[in-house]
Tab-separated table of C-alpha atoms and ligand atoms in Angstrom:
chain	number	residue	atom	x	y	z
W	1	MET	CA	78.172	130.363	94.540
W	2	HIS	CA	77.455	128.422	97.724
W	3	VAL	CA	79.488	125.246	98.338
W	4	LEU	CA	78.690	122.760	101.081
W	5	ILE	CA	81.556	120.589	102.348
W	6	LEU	CA	80.463	117.512	104.263
W	7	GLY	CA	83.383	117.211	106.626
W	8	GLY	CA	84.843	115.615	109.705
W	9	THR	CA	88.223	114.848	108.127
W	10	THR	CA	91.618	116.495	107.689
W	11	GLU	CA	90.976	116.652	103.939
W	12	ALA	CA	87.689	118.516	104.420
W	13	ARG	CA	89.432	121.120	106.558
W	14	ARG	CA	92.266	121.411	104.050
W	15	LEU	CA	89.764	121.952	101.227
W	16	ALA	CA	88.062	124.710	103.217
W	17	GLU	CA	91.466	126.333	103.777
W	18	LEU	CA	92.234	126.168	100.047
W	19	LEU	CA	88.889	127.713	99.095
W	20	ASP	CA	88.693	130.266	101.890
W	21	GLY	CA	88.679	133.809	100.548
W	22	THR	CA	87.855	132.846	96.955
W	23	PRO	CA	85.931	135.806	95.512
W	24	GLY	CA	82.294	134.974	94.838
W	25	LEU	CA	82.365	131.821	96.934
W	26	LYS	CA	80.364	131.173	100.089
W	27	LEU	CA	81.581	128.148	101.993
W	28	THR	CA	79.734	126.073	104.581
W	29	SER	CA	81.345	123.089	106.286
W	30	SER	CA	79.119	120.538	107.957
W	31	LEU	CA	80.153	118.361	110.891
W	32	ALA	CA	78.214	115.486	112.434
W	33	GLY	CA	79.001	116.682	115.958
W	34	ARG	CA	80.628	113.454	117.190
W	35	VAL	CA	83.810	115.114	118.521
W	36	ALA	CA	83.563	117.386	121.579
W	37	GLY	CA	86.188	119.955	120.473
W	38	PRO	CA	86.527	119.645	116.693
W	39	ARG	CA	89.201	121.533	114.767
W	40	LEU	CA	87.036	124.003	112.903
W	41	PRO	CA	87.722	124.904	109.261
W	42	PRO	CA	87.595	128.489	107.970
W	43	GLY	CA	84.256	129.693	106.626
W	44	GLU	CA	80.852	128.971	108.116
W	45	THR	CA	80.286	125.775	110.035
W	46	ARG	CA	77.074	123.969	110.877
W	47	VAL	CA	76.920	120.987	113.234
W	48	GLY	CA	74.533	118.013	113.426
W	49	GLY	CA	72.626	115.657	111.151
W	50	PHE	CA	70.312	116.884	108.400
W	51	GLY	CA	67.638	114.228	108.908
W	52	GLY	CA	68.532	111.721	106.200
W	53	ALA	CA	68.710	112.249	102.454
W	54	GLU	CA	65.408	114.144	102.403
W	55	GLY	CA	66.592	116.482	105.149
W	56	LEU	CA	69.828	117.116	103.300
W	57	ALA	CA	67.953	117.770	100.031
W	58	ALA	CA	65.727	120.274	101.847
W	59	TRP	CA	68.823	121.952	103.341
W	60	LEU	CA	70.453	122.246	99.894
W	61	ARG	CA	67.343	123.918	98.500
W	62	GLU	CA	66.756	126.187	101.478
W	63	HIS	CA	70.367	127.428	101.496
W	64	ALA	CA	70.661	127.681	97.703
W	65	VAL	CA	73.650	125.343	97.553
W	66	ASP	CA	75.296	125.183	94.115
W	67	ALA	CA	77.742	122.314	94.697
W	68	VAL	CA	78.504	119.725	97.370
W	69	VAL	CA	81.801	118.059	98.230
W	70	ASP	CA	81.422	114.896	100.269
W	71	ALA	CA	84.698	114.926	102.169
W	72	THR	CA	83.525	112.648	104.950
W	73	HIS	CA	85.559	109.734	106.284
W	74	PRO	CA	85.654	106.605	104.063
W	75	PHE	CA	83.899	104.689	106.886
W	76	ALA	CA	81.050	107.221	107.167
W	77	GLY	CA	78.857	105.135	104.883
W	78	SER	CA	75.407	106.620	105.535
W	79	ILE	CA	76.141	110.277	104.905
W	80	SER	CA	77.797	109.494	101.545
W	81	PHE	CA	74.710	107.633	100.327
W	82	ASN	CA	72.478	110.429	101.673
W	83	ALA	CA	74.581	112.982	99.796
W	84	ALA	CA	74.294	110.998	96.550
W	85	ARG	CA	70.499	110.755	96.886
W	86	ALA	CA	70.082	114.407	97.891
W	87	ALA	CA	72.282	115.592	95.013
W	88	ALA	CA	70.331	113.450	92.545
W	89	VAL	CA	66.926	114.831	93.534
W	90	THR	CA	68.083	118.458	93.731
W	91	HIS	CA	70.375	118.250	90.648
W	92	VAL	CA	73.186	119.805	92.656
W	93	PRO	CA	76.644	118.696	91.425
W	94	LEU	CA	78.374	116.372	93.896
W	95	LEU	CA	82.026	115.384	94.200
W	96	ALA	CA	83.461	112.830	96.623
W	97	LEU	CA	86.842	113.691	98.137
W	98	ARG	CA	88.062	110.328	99.351
W	99	ARG	CA	91.668	109.520	100.215
W	100	ALA	CA	93.215	106.470	98.606
W	101	GLU	CA	93.148	103.182	100.478
W	102	TRP	CA	96.247	101.797	102.135
W	103	VAL	CA	97.622	98.763	100.334
W	104	PRO	CA	99.872	96.136	101.894
W	105	ILE	CA	103.521	96.084	100.873
W	106	GLU	CA	106.265	93.533	101.339
W	107	GLY	CA	106.787	92.716	105.000
W	108	ASP	CA	103.229	93.546	106.034
W	109	ARG	CA	101.301	90.873	107.935
W	110	TRP	CA	97.798	92.104	107.205
W	111	HIS	CA	94.601	90.214	107.984
W	112	GLN	CA	91.886	91.969	106.019
W	113	VAL	CA	88.363	91.582	107.406
W	114	PRO	CA	84.986	92.997	106.351
W	115	SER	CA	83.831	94.393	109.717
W	116	LEU	CA	84.758	95.262	113.289
W	117	LYS	CA	82.916	92.108	114.362
W	118	GLU	CA	85.168	89.969	112.179
W	119	ALA	CA	88.201	91.894	113.444
W	120	ALA	CA	87.216	90.943	117.007
W	121	ARG	CA	86.699	87.320	115.975
W	122	SER	CA	90.192	87.130	114.456
W	123	LEU	CA	92.054	88.624	117.435
W	124	PRO	CA	92.472	85.729	119.923
W	125	ALA	CA	94.438	83.760	117.327
W	126	LEU	CA	96.763	86.712	116.625
W	127	GLY	CA	97.825	88.242	119.938
W	128	ARG	CA	97.133	89.146	123.577
W	129	ARG	CA	97.980	92.862	123.735
W	130	VAL	CA	96.022	94.833	121.188
W	131	PHE	CA	96.508	98.367	119.881
W	132	LEU	CA	92.970	99.253	118.813
W	133	THR	CA	92.782	102.344	116.591
W	134	THR	CA	89.313	102.027	115.079
W	135	GLY	CA	87.876	104.999	116.990
W	136	ARG	CA	85.659	105.149	120.031
W	137	MET	CA	82.498	104.060	118.203
W	138	GLY	CA	82.044	100.355	117.650
W	139	LEU	CA	84.081	99.143	120.629
W	140	ALA	CA	81.133	96.964	121.629
W	141	ALA	CA	82.320	94.478	118.986
W	142	PHE	CA	85.382	93.782	121.189
W	143	ALA	CA	83.597	93.863	124.571
W	144	ASP	CA	83.516	90.073	125.053
W	145	LEU	CA	87.284	89.650	124.665
W	146	ASP	CA	88.073	89.596	128.373
W	147	ASP	CA	91.303	87.579	127.974
W	148	LEU	CA	92.932	90.268	125.837
W	149	TRP	CA	94.372	93.616	126.891
W	150	PHE	CA	93.560	96.691	124.786
W	151	LEU	CA	95.212	100.029	124.251
W	152	VAL	CA	92.406	102.112	122.726
W	153	ARG	CA	93.450	105.362	121.072
W	154	SER	CA	90.692	107.848	120.328
W	155	VAL	CA	90.038	111.593	120.184
W	156	ASP	CA	87.312	111.502	122.854
W	157	ALA	CA	86.869	108.958	125.636
W	158	PRO	CA	84.947	105.860	124.582
W	159	GLU	CA	81.744	104.945	126.349
W	160	PRO	CA	80.900	101.416	127.475
W	161	PRO	CA	80.493	98.751	126.352
W	162	HIS	CA	84.184	98.182	125.674
W	163	PRO	CA	86.570	95.361	126.596
W	164	PRO	CA	87.054	95.054	130.374
W	165	ARG	CA	90.868	95.251	130.186
W	166	THR	CA	91.187	98.574	128.367
W	167	GLU	CA	93.591	101.470	128.718
W	168	VAL	CA	92.478	104.602	126.885
W	169	LEU	CA	94.922	106.950	125.216
W	170	LEU	CA	93.299	110.243	124.214
W	171	ASP	CA	95.130	111.640	121.213
W	172	ARG	CA	94.561	112.740	117.645
W	173	GLY	CA	96.782	112.534	114.599
W	174	PRO	CA	98.948	113.196	112.783
W	175	PHE	CA	101.214	110.640	114.445
W	176	THR	CA	104.945	110.135	113.862
W	177	LEU	CA	106.781	106.898	113.121
W	178	GLU	CA	109.031	107.514	116.105
W	179	GLY	CA	106.022	107.971	118.374
W	180	GLU	CA	104.267	104.859	117.052
W	181	ARG	CA	107.374	102.706	117.494
W	182	GLU	CA	107.730	103.935	121.058
W	183	LEU	CA	104.052	103.273	121.816
W	184	LEU	CA	104.133	99.701	120.485
W	185	LEU	CA	107.268	98.901	122.500
W	186	ARG	CA	106.145	100.579	125.724
W	187	HIS	CA	102.850	98.697	125.812
W	188	HIS	CA	104.266	95.376	124.533
W	189	ILE	CA	101.724	95.402	121.719
W	190	ASP	CA	101.575	92.177	119.717
W	191	VAL	CA	98.693	92.961	117.336
W	192	VAL	CA	97.272	96.174	115.806
W	193	VAL	CA	93.698	96.776	114.623
W	194	THR	CA	92.818	99.546	112.186
W	195	LYS	CA	90.213	100.569	109.654
W	196	ASN	CA	91.589	101.026	106.145
W	197	SER	CA	91.174	104.784	106.484
W	198	GLY	CA	94.040	105.692	104.170
W	199	GLY	CA	95.944	108.979	104.339
W	200	SER	CA	99.293	109.858	105.828
W	201	ALA	CA	98.257	111.166	109.260
W	202	THR	CA	97.697	107.732	110.802
W	203	ALA	CA	99.805	105.551	108.479
W	204	PRO	CA	102.998	105.438	110.640
W	205	LYS	CA	101.436	102.743	112.869
W	206	LEU	CA	101.443	100.450	109.804
W	207	THR	CA	105.136	101.112	109.198
W	208	ALA	CA	105.965	100.526	112.856
W	209	ALA	CA	103.971	97.264	112.883
W	210	ARG	CA	105.788	96.132	109.711
W	211	GLU	CA	109.184	96.927	111.254
W	212	PHE	CA	108.338	94.871	114.348
W	213	GLY	CA	106.774	92.047	112.320
W	214	LEU	CA	103.396	92.490	114.042
W	215	PRO	CA	100.128	91.286	112.553
W	216	VAL	CA	97.650	94.050	111.647
W	217	VAL	CA	93.938	93.417	111.390
W	218	VAL	CA	92.681	95.790	108.687
W	219	VAL	CA	88.953	96.430	108.358
W	220	ARG	CA	88.005	96.876	104.715
W	221	ARG	CA	86.060	99.957	103.629
W	222	PRO	CA	82.281	99.868	103.376
W	223	PRO	CA	80.655	100.363	99.967
W	224	VAL	CA	80.284	103.880	98.586
W	225	PRO	CA	77.693	105.208	96.135
W	226	GLU	CA	78.488	104.510	92.516
W	227	ASP	CA	78.277	107.217	89.844
W	228	VAL	CA	79.720	109.940	92.070
W	229	PRO	CA	82.989	111.383	90.719
W	230	VAL	CA	85.852	110.887	93.172
W	231	VAL	CA	89.133	112.729	93.700
W	232	PRO	CA	91.786	111.649	96.200
W	233	ASP	CA	93.096	114.984	97.451
W	234	PRO	CA	91.928	118.466	98.478
W	235	GLY	CA	93.819	120.193	95.638
W	236	GLN	CA	91.836	118.344	92.985
W	237	ALA	CA	88.596	119.006	94.854
W	238	ALA	CA	89.430	122.724	94.971
W	239	ARG	CA	89.987	122.687	91.194
W	240	TRP	CA	86.565	121.025	90.700
W	241	VAL	CA	84.949	123.786	92.756
W	242	GLY	CA	86.875	126.398	90.779
W	243	GLU	CA	85.599	124.967	87.500
W	244	HIS	CA	81.992	125.136	88.744
W	245	LEU	CA	82.563	128.673	89.977
W	246	ALA	CA	83.860	129.702	86.539
W	247	GLN	CA	80.904	128.036	84.783
W	248	GLY	CA	78.487	129.886	87.104
W	249	PHE	CA	80.267	133.186	86.419
W	250	PHE	CA	80.086	132.763	82.635
W	251	ARG	CA	76.407	131.748	82.861
W	252	ALA	CA	75.735	134.891	84.896
W	253	ILE	CA	77.312	137.241	82.296
W	254	ASP	CA	75.881	135.344	79.290
C	1	LIG	P1	77.658	108.000	109.084
C	1	LIG	O1	77.368	106.686	109.709
C	1	LIG	O2	77.787	108.086	107.631
C	1	LIG	O3	76.589	109.077	109.506
C	1	LIG	C1	75.532	108.863	110.411
C	1	LIG	C2	74.700	110.116	110.436
C	1	LIG	O4	75.433	111.206	110.983
C	1	LIG	C3	74.310	110.583	109.038
C	1	LIG	O5	73.187	109.890	108.568
C	1	LIG	C4	74.050	112.062	109.306
C	1	LIG	O6	72.820	112.247	109.990
C	1	LIG	C5	75.122	112.412	110.284
C	1	LIG	N1	76.348	112.917	109.652
C	1	LIG	C6	77.471	112.221	109.296
C	1	LIG	N2	78.391	113.041	108.795
C	1	LIG	C7	77.849	114.281	108.804
C	1	LIG	C8	78.330	115.555	108.419
C	1	LIG	N3	79.570	115.730	107.935
C	1	LIG	N4	77.490	116.625	108.588
C	1	LIG	C9	76.247	116.458	109.098
C	1	LIG	N5	75.740	115.280	109.476
C	1	LIG	C10	76.541	114.202	109.346
C	1	LIG	O7	78.981	108.630	109.726
C	1	LIG	P2	79.801	108.261	111.056
C	1	LIG	O8	80.634	107.065	110.771
C	1	LIG	O9	78.863	108.285	112.221
C	1	LIG	O10	80.784	109.511	111.097
C	1	LIG	C11	80.297	110.771	111.526
C	1	LIG	C12	81.280	111.854	111.119
C	1	LIG	O11	82.560	111.584	111.673
C	1	LIG	C13	81.449	111.955	109.600
C	1	LIG	O12	81.228	113.308	109.242
C	1	LIG	C14	82.873	111.522	109.334
C	1	LIG	O13	83.488	112.314	108.343
C	1	LIG	C15	83.560	111.663	110.690
C	1	LIG	N6	84.510	110.568	110.926
C	1	LIG	C16	84.102	109.285	110.903
C	1	LIG	C17	85.011	108.274	111.116
C	1	LIG	C18	84.613	106.825	111.058
C	1	LIG	O14	85.494	105.961	111.234
C	1	LIG	N7	83.356	106.505	110.796
C	1	LIG	C19	86.358	108.595	111.375
C	1	LIG	C20	86.739	109.932	111.393
C	1	LIG	C21	85.810	110.914	111.166
C	1	LIG	P3	71.462	112.628	109.207
C	1	LIG	O15	71.044	111.374	108.520
C	1	LIG	O16	70.554	113.081	110.301
C	1	LIG	O17	71.811	113.732	108.243
């Protein structure tokens, strides 16, 4: 049985680790190729786009893929729709592994917005020194905010356009609460911007912001394809793969 994991997330790597070495299972993880030095999962890895839904469907057929797990980031909207279309035309079972959203709790000062553009629009009324954690793509939305100062944290260096008063911090999660507190204090941050990515690796910034009473601009998730079964963690995704593996085995000996 050949399983394709559409990856680029901690959960995708964790799923590959859980499935690695399963007898009768061939595993391929796919990365978009956005990060210069990605942490590679066990098993085979391929890098780069497929060429839309049609390209992905052709890849599934050519490589005799039996099941696909879409474990891409909740904000990677295109690839999830491509996966749903490709799975539908090839009749390959598809599961989405998507971490649960963060939800505000008492003490949070969240401003939920539908896009990075709206996040940028809301900022001047909320603060002057911004901790921007939305990744290096999409910084153009903030490029006109020349009165504000930005601490941009990303895995790879962002390319222009970005706000003129920007300090870049190259780092990748998981982050600690202690570290996030220290960062907010050291840079005199008065507002935080984040996508609602969910997961524990980058959640401590929300706790630190709550403790300091800071406003957080939270970009809501984009839509995802309907009718695709979803699980929130790698363990459940591994079980789904195991069930398909068992079905394939019993079909083979039938
Ligand atoms: P996207 O808008 O959904 O994808 C754009 C195009 O990139 C897709 O149409 C596809 O090209 C290619 N692609 C995306 N994920 C791929 C994968 N796993 N394997 C092969 N091709 C892939 O996604 P994005 O927002 O640019 O994110 C790109 C990757 O970074 C995703 O894999 C995601 O898991 C990861 N990531 C994204 C974010 C974020 O905030 N967006 C954060 C962390 C990690 P073709 O149409 O040519 O197949």
